[in-house]
Coordinates of C-alpha atoms and ligand atoms in Angstrom, one line a residue:
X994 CA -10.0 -30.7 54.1
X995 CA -11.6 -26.9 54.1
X996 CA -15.1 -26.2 54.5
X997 CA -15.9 -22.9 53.2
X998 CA -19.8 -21.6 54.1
X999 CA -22.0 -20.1 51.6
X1000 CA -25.8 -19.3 50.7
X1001 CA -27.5 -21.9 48.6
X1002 CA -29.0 -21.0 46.1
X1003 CA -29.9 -24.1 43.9
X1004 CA -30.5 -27.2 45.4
X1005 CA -28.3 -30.5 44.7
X1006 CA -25.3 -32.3 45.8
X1007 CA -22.1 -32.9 43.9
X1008 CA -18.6 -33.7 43.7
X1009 CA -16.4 -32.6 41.1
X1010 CA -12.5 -30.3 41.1
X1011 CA -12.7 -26.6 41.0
X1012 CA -12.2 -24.5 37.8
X1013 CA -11.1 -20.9 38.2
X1014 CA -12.5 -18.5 36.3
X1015 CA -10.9 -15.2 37.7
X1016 CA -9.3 -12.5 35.3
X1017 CA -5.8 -12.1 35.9
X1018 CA -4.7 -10.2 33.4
X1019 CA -5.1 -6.8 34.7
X1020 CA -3.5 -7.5 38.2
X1021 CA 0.0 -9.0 36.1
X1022 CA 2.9 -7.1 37.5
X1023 CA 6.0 -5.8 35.9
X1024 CA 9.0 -7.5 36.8
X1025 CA 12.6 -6.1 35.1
X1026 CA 14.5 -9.4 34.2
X1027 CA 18.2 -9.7 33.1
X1028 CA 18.0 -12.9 31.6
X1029 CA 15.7 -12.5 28.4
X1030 CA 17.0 -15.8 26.6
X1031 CA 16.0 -17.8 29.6
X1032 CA 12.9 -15.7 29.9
X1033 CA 12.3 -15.9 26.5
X1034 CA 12.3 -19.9 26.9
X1035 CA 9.6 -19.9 29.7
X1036 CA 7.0 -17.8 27.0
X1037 CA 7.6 -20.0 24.0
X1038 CA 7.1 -23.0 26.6
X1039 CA 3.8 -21.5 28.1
X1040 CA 3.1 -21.1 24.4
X1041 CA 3.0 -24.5 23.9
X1042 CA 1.6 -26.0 26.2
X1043 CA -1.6 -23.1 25.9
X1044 CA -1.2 -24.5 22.5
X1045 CA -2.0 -28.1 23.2
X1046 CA -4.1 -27.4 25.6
X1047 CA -6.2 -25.2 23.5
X1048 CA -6.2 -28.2 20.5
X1049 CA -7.4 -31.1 22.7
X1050 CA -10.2 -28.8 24.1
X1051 CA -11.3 -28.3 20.2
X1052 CA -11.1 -32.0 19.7
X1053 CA -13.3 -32.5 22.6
X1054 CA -15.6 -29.5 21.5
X1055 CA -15.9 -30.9 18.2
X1056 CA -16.0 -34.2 18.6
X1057 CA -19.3 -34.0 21.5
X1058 CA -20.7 -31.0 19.0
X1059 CA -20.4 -28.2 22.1
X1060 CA -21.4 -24.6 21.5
X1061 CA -17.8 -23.8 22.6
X1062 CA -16.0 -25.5 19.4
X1063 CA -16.2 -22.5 17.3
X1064 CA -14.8 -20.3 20.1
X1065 CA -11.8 -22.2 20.3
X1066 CA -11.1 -22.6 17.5
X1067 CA -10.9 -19.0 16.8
X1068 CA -9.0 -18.8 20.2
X1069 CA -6.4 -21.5 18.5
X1070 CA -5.2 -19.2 15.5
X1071 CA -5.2 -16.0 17.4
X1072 CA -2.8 -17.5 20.3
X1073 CA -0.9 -19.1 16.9
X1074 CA -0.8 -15.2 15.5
X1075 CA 2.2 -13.7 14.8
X1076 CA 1.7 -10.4 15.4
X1077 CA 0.6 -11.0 18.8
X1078 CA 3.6 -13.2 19.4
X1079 CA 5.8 -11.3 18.3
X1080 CA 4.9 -8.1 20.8
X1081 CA 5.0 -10.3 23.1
X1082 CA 8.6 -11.7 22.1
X1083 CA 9.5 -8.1 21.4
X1084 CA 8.9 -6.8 25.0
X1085 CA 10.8 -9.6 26.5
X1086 CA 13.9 -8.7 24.2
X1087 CA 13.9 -5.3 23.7
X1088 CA 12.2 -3.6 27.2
X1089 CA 13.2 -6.4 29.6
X1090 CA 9.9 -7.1 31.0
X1091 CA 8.8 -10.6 32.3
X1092 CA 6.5 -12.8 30.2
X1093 CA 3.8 -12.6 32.0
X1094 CA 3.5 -8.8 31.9
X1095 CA 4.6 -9.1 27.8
X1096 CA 1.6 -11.0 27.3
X1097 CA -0.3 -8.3 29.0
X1098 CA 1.1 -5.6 26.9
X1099 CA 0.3 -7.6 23.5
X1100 CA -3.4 -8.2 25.0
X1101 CA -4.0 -5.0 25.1
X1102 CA -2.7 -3.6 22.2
X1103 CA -4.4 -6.4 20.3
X1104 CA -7.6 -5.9 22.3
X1105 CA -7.5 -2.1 21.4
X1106 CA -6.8 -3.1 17.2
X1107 CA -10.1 -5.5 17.6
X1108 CA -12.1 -3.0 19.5
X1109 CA -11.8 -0.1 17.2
X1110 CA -12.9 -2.1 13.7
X1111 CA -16.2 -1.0 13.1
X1112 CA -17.1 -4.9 12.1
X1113 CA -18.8 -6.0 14.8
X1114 CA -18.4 -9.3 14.9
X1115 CA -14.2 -8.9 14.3
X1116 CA -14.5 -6.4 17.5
X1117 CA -15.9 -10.1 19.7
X1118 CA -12.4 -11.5 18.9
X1119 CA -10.9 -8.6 22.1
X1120 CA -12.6 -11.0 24.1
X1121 CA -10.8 -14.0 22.4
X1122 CA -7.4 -12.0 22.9
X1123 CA -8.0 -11.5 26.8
X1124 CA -9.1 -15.4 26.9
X1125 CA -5.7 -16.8 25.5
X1126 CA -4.2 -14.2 27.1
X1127 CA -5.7 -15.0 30.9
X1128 CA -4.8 -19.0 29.7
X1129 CA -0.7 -17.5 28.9
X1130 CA -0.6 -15.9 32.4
X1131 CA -1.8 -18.6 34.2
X1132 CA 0.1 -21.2 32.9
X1133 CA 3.4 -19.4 33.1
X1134 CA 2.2 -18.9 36.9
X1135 CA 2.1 -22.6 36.7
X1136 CA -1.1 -22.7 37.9
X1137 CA -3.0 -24.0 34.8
X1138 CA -4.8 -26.8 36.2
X1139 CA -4.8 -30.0 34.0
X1140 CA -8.7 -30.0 33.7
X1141 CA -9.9 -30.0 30.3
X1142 CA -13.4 -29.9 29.5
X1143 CA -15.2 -33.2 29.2
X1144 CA -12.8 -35.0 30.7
X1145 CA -13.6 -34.5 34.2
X1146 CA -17.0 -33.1 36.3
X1147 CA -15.6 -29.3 37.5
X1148 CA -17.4 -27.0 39.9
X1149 CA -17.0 -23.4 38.3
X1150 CA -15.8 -21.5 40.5
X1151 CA -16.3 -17.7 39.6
X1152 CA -16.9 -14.4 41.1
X1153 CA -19.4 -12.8 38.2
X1154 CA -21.0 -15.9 36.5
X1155 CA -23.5 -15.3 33.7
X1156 CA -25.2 -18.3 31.9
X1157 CA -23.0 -18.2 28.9
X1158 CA -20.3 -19.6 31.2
X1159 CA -22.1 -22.9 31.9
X1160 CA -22.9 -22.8 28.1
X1161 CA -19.5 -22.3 26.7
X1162 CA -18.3 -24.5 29.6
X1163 CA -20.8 -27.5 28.1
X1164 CA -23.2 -27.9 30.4
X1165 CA -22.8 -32.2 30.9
X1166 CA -19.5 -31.6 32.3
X1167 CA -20.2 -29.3 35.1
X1168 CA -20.8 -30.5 38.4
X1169 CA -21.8 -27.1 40.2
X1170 CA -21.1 -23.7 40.1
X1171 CA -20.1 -21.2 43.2
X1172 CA -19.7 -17.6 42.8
X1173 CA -19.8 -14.4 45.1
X1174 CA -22.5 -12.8 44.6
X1175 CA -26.1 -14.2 42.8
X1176 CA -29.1 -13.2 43.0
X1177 CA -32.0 -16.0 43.6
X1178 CA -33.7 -14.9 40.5
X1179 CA -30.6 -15.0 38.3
X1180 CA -30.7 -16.6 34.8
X1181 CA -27.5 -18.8 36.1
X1182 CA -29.6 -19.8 38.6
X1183 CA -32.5 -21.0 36.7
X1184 CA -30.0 -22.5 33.6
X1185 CA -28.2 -24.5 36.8
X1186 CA -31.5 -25.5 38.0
X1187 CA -32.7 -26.9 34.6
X1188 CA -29.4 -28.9 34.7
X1189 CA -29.6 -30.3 38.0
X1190 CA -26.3 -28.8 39.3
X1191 CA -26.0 -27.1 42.5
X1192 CA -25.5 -23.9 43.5
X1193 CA -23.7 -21.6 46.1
X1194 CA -23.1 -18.3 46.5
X1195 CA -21.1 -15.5 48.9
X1196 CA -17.7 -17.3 48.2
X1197 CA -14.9 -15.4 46.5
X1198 CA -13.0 -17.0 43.6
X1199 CA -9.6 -18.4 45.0
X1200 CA -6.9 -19.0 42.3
X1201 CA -5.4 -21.2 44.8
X1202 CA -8.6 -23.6 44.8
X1203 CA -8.0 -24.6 41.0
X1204 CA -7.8 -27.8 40.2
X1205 CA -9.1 -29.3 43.9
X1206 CA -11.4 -31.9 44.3
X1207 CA -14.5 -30.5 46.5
X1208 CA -17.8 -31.3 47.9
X1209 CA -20.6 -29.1 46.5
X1210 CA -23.7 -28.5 48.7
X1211 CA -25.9 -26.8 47.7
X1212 CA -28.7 -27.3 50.1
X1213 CA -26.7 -26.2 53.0
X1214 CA -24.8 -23.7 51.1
X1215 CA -21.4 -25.7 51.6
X1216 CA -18.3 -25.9 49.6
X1217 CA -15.6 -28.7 50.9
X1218 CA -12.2 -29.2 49.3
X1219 CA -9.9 -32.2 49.5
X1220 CA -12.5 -33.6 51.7
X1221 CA -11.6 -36.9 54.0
X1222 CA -13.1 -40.6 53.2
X1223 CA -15.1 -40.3 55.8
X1224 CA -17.1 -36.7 55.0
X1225 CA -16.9 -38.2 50.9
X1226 CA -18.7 -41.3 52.0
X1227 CA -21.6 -39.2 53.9
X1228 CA -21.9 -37.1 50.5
X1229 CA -22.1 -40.4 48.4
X1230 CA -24.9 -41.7 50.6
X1231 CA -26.6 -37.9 50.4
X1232 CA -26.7 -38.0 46.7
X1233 CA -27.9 -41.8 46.7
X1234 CA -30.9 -40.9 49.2
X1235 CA -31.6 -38.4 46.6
X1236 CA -31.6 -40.8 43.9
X1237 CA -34.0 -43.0 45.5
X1238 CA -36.4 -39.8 46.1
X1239 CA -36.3 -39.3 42.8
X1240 CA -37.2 -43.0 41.6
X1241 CA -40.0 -43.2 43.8
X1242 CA -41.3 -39.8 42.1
X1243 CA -41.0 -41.3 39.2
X1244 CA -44.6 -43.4 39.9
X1245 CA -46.1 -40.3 39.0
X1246 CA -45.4 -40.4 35.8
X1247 CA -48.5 -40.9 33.4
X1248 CA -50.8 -39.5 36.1
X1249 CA -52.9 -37.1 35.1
X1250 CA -52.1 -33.5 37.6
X1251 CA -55.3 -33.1 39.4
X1252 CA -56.6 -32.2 42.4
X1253 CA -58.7 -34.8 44.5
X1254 CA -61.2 -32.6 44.3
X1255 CA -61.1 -33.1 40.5
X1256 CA -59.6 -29.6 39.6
X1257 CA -57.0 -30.5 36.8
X1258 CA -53.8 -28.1 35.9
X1259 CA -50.9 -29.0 32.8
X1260 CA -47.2 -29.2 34.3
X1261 CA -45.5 -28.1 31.3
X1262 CA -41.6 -27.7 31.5
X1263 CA -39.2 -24.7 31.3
X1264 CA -36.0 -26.2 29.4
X1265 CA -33.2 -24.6 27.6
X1266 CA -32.5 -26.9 25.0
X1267 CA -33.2 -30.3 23.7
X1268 CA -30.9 -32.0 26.7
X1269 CA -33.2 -30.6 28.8
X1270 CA -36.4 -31.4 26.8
X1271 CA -35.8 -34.9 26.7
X1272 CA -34.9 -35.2 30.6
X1273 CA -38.9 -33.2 31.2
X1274 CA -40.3 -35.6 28.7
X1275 CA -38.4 -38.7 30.6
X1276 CA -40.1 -36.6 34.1
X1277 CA -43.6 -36.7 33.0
X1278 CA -43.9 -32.8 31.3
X1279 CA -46.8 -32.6 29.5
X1280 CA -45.9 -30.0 26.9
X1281 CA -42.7 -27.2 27.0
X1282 CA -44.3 -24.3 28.9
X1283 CA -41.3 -22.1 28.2
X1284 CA -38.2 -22.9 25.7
X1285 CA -35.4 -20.4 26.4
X1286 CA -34.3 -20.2 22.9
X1287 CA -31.6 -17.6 23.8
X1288 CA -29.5 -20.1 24.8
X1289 CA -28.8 -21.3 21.5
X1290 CA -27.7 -17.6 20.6
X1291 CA -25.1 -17.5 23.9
X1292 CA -21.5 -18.9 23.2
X1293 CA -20.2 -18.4 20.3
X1294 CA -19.2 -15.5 17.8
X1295 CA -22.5 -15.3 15.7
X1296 CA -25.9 -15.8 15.4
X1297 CA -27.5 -18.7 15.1
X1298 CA -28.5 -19.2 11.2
X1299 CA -32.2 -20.1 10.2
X1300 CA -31.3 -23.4 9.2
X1301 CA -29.2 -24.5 12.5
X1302 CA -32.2 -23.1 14.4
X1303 CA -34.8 -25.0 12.1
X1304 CA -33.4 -28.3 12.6
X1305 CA -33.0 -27.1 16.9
X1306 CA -36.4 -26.2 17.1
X1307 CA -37.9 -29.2 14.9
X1308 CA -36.0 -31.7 16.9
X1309 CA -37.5 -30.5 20.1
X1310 CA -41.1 -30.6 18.4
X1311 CA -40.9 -34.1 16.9
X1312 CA -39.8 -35.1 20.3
X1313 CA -42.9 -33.5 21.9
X1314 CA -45.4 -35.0 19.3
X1315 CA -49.0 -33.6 20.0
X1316 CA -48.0 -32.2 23.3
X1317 CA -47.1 -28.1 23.2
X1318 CA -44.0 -27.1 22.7
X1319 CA -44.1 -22.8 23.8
X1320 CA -40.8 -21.4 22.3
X1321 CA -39.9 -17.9 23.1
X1322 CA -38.4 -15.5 21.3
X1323 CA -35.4 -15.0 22.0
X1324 CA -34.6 -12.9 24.9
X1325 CA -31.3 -11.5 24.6
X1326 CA -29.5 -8.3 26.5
X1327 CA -29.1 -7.6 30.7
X1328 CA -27.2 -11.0 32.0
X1329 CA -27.7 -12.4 28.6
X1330 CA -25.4 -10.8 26.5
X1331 CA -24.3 -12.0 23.3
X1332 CA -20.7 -10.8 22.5
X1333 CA -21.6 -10.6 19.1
X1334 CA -24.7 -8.2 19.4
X1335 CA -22.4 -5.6 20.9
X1336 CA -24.6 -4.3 23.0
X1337 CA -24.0 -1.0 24.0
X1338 CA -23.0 -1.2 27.9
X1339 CA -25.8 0.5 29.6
X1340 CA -26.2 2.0 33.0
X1341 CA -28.8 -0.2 33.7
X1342 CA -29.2 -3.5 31.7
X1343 CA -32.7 -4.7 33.0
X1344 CA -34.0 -2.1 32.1
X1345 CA -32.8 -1.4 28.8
X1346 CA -32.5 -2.8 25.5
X1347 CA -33.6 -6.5 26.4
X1348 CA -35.7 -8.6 25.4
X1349 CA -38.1 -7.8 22.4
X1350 CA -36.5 -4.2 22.7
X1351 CA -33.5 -5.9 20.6
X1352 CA -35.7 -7.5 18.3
X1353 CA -37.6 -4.6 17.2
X1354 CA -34.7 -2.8 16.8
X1355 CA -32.9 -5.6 15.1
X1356 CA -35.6 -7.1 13.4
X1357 CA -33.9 -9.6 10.9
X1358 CA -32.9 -11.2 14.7
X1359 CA -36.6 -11.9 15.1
X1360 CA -37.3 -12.5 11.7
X1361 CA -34.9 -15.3 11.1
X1362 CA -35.6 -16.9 13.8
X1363 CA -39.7 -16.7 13.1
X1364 CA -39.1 -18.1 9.7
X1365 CA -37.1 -21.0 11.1
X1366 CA -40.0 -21.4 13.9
X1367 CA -42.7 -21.9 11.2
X1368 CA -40.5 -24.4 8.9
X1369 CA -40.5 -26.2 11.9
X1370 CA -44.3 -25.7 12.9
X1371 CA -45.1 -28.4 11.2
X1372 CA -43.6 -31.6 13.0
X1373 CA -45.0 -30.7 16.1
X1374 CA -47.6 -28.8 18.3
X1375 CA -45.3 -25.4 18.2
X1376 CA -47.1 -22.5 20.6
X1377 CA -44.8 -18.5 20.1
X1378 CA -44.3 -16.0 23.2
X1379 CA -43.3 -13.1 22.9
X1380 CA -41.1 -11.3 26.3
X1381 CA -40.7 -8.2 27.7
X1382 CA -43.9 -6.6 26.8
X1383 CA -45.3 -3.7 28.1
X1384 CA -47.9 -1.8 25.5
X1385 CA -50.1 -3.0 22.9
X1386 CA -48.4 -1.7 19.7
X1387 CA -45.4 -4.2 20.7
X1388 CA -47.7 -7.1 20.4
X1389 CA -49.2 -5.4 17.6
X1390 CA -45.9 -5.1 15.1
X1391 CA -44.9 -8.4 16.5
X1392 CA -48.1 -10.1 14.8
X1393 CA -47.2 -7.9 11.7
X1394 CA -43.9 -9.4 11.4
X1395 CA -45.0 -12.5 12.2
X1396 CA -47.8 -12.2 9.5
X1397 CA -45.5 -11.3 7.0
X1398 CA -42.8 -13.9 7.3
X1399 CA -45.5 -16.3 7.3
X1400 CA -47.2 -14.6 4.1
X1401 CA -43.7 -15.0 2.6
X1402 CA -43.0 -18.8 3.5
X1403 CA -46.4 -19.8 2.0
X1404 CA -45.8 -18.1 -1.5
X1405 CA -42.7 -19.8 -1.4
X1406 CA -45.0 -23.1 -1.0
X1407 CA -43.9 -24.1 2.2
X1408 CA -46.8 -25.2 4.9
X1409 CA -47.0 -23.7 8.0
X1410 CA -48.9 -25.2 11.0
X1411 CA -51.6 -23.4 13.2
X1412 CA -49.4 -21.7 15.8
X1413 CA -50.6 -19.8 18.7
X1414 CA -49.1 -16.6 19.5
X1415 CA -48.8 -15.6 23.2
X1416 CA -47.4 -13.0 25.4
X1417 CA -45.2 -13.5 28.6
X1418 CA -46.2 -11.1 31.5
X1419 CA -43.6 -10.1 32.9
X1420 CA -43.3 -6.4 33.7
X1421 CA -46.2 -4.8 36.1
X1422 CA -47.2 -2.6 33.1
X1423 CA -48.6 -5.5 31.5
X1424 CA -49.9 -7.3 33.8
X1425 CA -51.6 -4.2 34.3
X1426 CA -52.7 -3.9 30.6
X1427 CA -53.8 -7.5 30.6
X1428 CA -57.2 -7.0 29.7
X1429 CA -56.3 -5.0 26.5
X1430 CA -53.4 -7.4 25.8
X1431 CA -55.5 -10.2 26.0
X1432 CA -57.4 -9.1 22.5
X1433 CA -54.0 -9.7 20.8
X1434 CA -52.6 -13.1 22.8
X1435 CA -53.4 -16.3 21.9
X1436 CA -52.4 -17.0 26.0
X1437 CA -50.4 -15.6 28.8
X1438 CA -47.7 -17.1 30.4
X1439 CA -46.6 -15.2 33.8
X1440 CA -42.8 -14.7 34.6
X1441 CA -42.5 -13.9 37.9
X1442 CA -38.9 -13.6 37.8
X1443 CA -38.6 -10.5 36.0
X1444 CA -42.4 -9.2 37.2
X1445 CA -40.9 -9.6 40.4
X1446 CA -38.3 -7.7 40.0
X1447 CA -39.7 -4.7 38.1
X1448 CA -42.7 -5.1 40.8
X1449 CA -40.9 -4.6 43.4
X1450 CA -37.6 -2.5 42.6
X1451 CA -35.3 -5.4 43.3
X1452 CA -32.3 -6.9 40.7
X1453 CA -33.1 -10.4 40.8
X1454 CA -29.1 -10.8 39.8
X1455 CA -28.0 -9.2 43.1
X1456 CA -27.8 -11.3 46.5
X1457 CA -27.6 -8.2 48.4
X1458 CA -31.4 -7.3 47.9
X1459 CA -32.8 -11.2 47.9
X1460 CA -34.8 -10.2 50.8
X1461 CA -36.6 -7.5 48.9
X1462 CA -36.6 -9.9 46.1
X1463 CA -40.1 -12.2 47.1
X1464 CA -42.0 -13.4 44.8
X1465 CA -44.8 -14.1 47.6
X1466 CA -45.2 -10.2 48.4
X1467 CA -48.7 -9.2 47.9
X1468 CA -48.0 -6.8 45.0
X1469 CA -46.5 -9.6 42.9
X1470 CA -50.0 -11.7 44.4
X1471 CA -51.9 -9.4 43.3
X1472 CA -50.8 -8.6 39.8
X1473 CA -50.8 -12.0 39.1
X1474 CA -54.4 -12.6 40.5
X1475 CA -55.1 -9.4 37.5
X1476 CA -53.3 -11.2 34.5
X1477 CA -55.2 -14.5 35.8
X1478 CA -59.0 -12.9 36.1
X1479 CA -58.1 -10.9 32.2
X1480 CA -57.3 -13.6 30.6
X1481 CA -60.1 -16.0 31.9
X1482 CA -62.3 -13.0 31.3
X1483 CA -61.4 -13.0 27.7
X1484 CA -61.4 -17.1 27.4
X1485 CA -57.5 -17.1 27.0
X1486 CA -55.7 -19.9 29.1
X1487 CA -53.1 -18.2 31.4
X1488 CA -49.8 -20.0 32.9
X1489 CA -47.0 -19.7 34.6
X1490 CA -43.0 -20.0 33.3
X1491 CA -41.6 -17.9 36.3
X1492 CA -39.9 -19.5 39.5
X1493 CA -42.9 -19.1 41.5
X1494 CA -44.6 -21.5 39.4
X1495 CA -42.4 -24.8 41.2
X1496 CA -42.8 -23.0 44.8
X1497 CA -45.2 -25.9 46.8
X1498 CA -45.7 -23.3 49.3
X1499 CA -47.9 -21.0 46.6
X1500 CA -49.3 -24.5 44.4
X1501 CA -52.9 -24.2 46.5
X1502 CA -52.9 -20.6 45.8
X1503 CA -52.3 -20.4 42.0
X1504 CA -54.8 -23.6 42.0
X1505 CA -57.4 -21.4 43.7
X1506 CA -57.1 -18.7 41.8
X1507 CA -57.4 -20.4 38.4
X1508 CA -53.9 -21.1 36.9
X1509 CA -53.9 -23.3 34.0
X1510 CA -50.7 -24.5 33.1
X1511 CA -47.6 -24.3 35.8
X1512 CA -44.2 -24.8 33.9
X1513 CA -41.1 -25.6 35.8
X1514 CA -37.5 -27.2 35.5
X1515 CA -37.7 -31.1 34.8
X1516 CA -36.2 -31.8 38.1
X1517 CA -39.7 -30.1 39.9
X1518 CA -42.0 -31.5 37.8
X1519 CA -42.7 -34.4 39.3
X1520 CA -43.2 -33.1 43.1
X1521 CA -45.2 -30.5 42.1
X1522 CA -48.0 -33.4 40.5
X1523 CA -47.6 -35.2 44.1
X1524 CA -48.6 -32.0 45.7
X1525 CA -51.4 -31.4 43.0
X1526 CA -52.9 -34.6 43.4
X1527 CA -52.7 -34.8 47.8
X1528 CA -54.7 -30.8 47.1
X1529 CA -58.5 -30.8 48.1
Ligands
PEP1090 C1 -39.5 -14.6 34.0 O1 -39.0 -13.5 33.9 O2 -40.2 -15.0 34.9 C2 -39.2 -15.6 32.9 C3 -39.9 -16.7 32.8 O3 -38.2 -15.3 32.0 P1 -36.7 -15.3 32.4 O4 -36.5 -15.9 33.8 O5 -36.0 -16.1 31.4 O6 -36.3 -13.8 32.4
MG1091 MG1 -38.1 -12.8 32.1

């Protein structure tokens, strides 16, 4: 048993076996061999076995409809290419080298052929190539482990984890995630949170952890592997007190939110897909305060069509019925990246091209996904926000587009339900501007993840500054007491969709100061009406 100490960094305890994620490709060495029949043999055997591995894990994918099907299955007949096996045969035979630094050679010539096409979405497959690739290497190191994806719980273990990792992974499969270095207000963070799965940060990835069963704690900030009976059965009776927390929350449910003074506020629910949806619906939400509808755009090698998105976004809204259902645009670029998009890299992500800076430059991106928004207005009580605003001609051309998609779906004859438009504030310059905005919102919603961060100069992705990084510090306070007196002031409701908005230590606060609606993860919902309904 080894316990390795951490931060935490989302709350929960789990068990599960660690899965690597660690590129090796670039630190293969070159070994001179004599024998290239026998090494010849090891390749075609790590072929084959990355082969069957790959298959099964599209089964699975397919079979439990996982973002991550199409990925593989692209990943399949690249590994099964000839061209690429046959550099890598080719360096074995004719140059001597081992396999594992052949491989390496035919990654990245291939990864150079994909990167230079000027189709953007053949230039994703270079990330294909290094996958298989990083899957050759490891299991000619033998230390693939035998984990395949919905099969078994793992704990992802992995130095830089961004949210498309946990959604490529498929998110019911993953028990917690530890990595060096997050930031508190990271999207993996929030997406982890959503789930229920813990966790910790400030641990390197270890190839030599693969594959070990381990203890994740995410309250304490703990990671133990191959832990004793004895620590297992203090875990097991951990996560069943938890358990019985949460059943006793559960009475809340079907109570209205109010204070005992009589004050009443909306817990809506921020939730990242229908899995999610259902759980806050199951937890008491009272509408969907925030729908992350990026995440149907992160893991895999294209965009989302208008009709997969329809029937995404009608199935959440029929389960809501006449409670609100707040979809946001999506909100793409920074740690959200889309390989497909081929965002340029940029010297600083947050504050470039993000957000509804990619959709007004790629506007059939916002327009698709507005038409497939009103088809589905229809079956339920559908609410649009709009992100990353900061001036008033944004919000302006984004009602013209919107205005013209819906002009064009009614002469088609298709009905379209009365949807409110709203804006999230999330960037000091428009909480700043609220008043003004507030003439062309249907509501506000504040995040103060990212109006923390651009408040206060801190990357909510980087652990490093998570002490600069507070939410609570006055600025933030006070820019959200602004957007909160503008909107009232122009008879807008005004909620909130950022972390704050679960933080018990600020509920009397936002209460006071006139919040409407507070929209957290599912998990929060239901502690946040107990401390609503104990407020004066
Ligand atoms: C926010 O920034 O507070 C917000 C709700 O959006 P996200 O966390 O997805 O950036
Ligand atoms: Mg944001």
């Amino acid at each position: 048993m080894t316990e390795f100490t951490g931060k935490p960094i989302c709350k929960g305890a789990s068990t599960g076996r660690i899965r690597v994620f660690k590129s090796k490709v670039d630190d293969t060495k070159l070994i001179s061999i004599s024998d290239t029949d026998a090494e010849l043999k090891r390749y075609e055997k790590a072929f084959d076995s990355a082969k069957e591995k790959l298959e099964k894990l599209y089964d699975i994918a397919r079979e439990k409809h996982m973002p991550n099907a199409d990925i593989l299955s692209a990943q399949v007949m690249l590994l099964t290419d000839e061209g690429y096996n046959n550099t890598v045969r080719d360096e074995i035979k004719n140059n001597r080298v081992n396999a594992e630094y052949a491989v390496k050679l035919s990654c990245e010539k291939y990864v150079k052929i994909f990167e230079n096409i000027e189709d953007e979405t053949v230039k994703t497959k270079a990330d294909d190539v290094r996958d298989i690739s990083y899957r050759l290497i490891n299991i000619l190191g033998g230390e693939e482990s035998d984990i395949i994806f919905g099969n078994e719980r793992m704990v992802i273990m992995a130095d830089a984890a961004e949210p498309s990792l946990l959604i490529e992974s498929g998110k019911e499969h993953i028990a917690g995630v530890i990595t060096k270095n997050t930031g508190i207000g990271s999207h993996i963070v929030i997406l982890a949170r959503d789930m229920d799965i813990p966790v910790v940060t400030g641990i390197p990835a270890d190839i030599s952890l693969d594959g070990k069963e381990c203890i994740i704690d995410g309250y304490k900030g703990l990671v133990i592997t191959d832990p004793d009976e004895k620590t297992l059965n203090k875990y097991e009776n951990i996560i069943s007190d938890l358990k019985e927390q949460t059943r006793n929350l559960h009475k809340l449910i079907g109570l209205p939110t109010q204070t005992r003074s009589g004050r009443t506020v909306k817990i809506y629910a921020n939730v990242s897909g229908l899995d999610d949806a259902e759980k806050a619906l199951q937890n008491g939400a009272e509408g969907i305060g925030l729908f992350r509808s990026e995440y149907l755009f992160l893991g895999r090698n294209e965009c989302p069509g208008e009709e997969e998105q329809f029937e995404a976004y009608k199935a959440v809204l029929e389960a809501y019925g006449d409670k609100q259902v707040t979809i946001r645009t999506v909100d793409l670029g920074a740690d959200k990246g889309a390989r497909y998009l081929n965002l340029q890299s940029e010297p600083n992500p947050d504050l470039g091209c993000r957000g509804i800076r990619i959709c007004l430059k790629t506007p059939d991106i916002l327009k698709t996904q507005l038409r497939a928004l009103y088809r589905a207005s229809v079956y339920g009580n559908l609410a649009i926000m709009y992100p990353m605003i900061t001036s008033v001609w944004e919000v302006k051309k984004l009602r013209e587009i919107s205005a013209e998609v819906r002009e064009e779906l009614k002469s088609s004859g298709l009905d379209i339900g009365d949807v409110p438009e709203g804006i999230l504030i999330e960037t000091p310059a428009a909480a700043l501007i609220s008043d003004e905005l507030a003439k062309y919102g249907d509501f506000f919603s504040i995040g103060t993840n990212d109006l923390t961060q651009y408040a206060l100069g801190a990357d909510r992705q980087n652990d490093d500054v998570t002490d600069y990084y507070d939410p609570r510090h006055p600025a933030v306070l006070s820019l959200i007491k602004t957007v909160i007196e503008n909107g009232h002031k122009n008879k807008i409701p005004v909620g909130m969709c950022g972390e704050l908005a679960a933080d018990e230590t600020m509920t009397e606060h936002l209460v006071h100061l006139g919040i409407d609606i507070l929209s957290v993860s599912q998990g929060e919902i239901l502690s946040l009406r107990k401390s609503i309904r104990e407020m004066r």
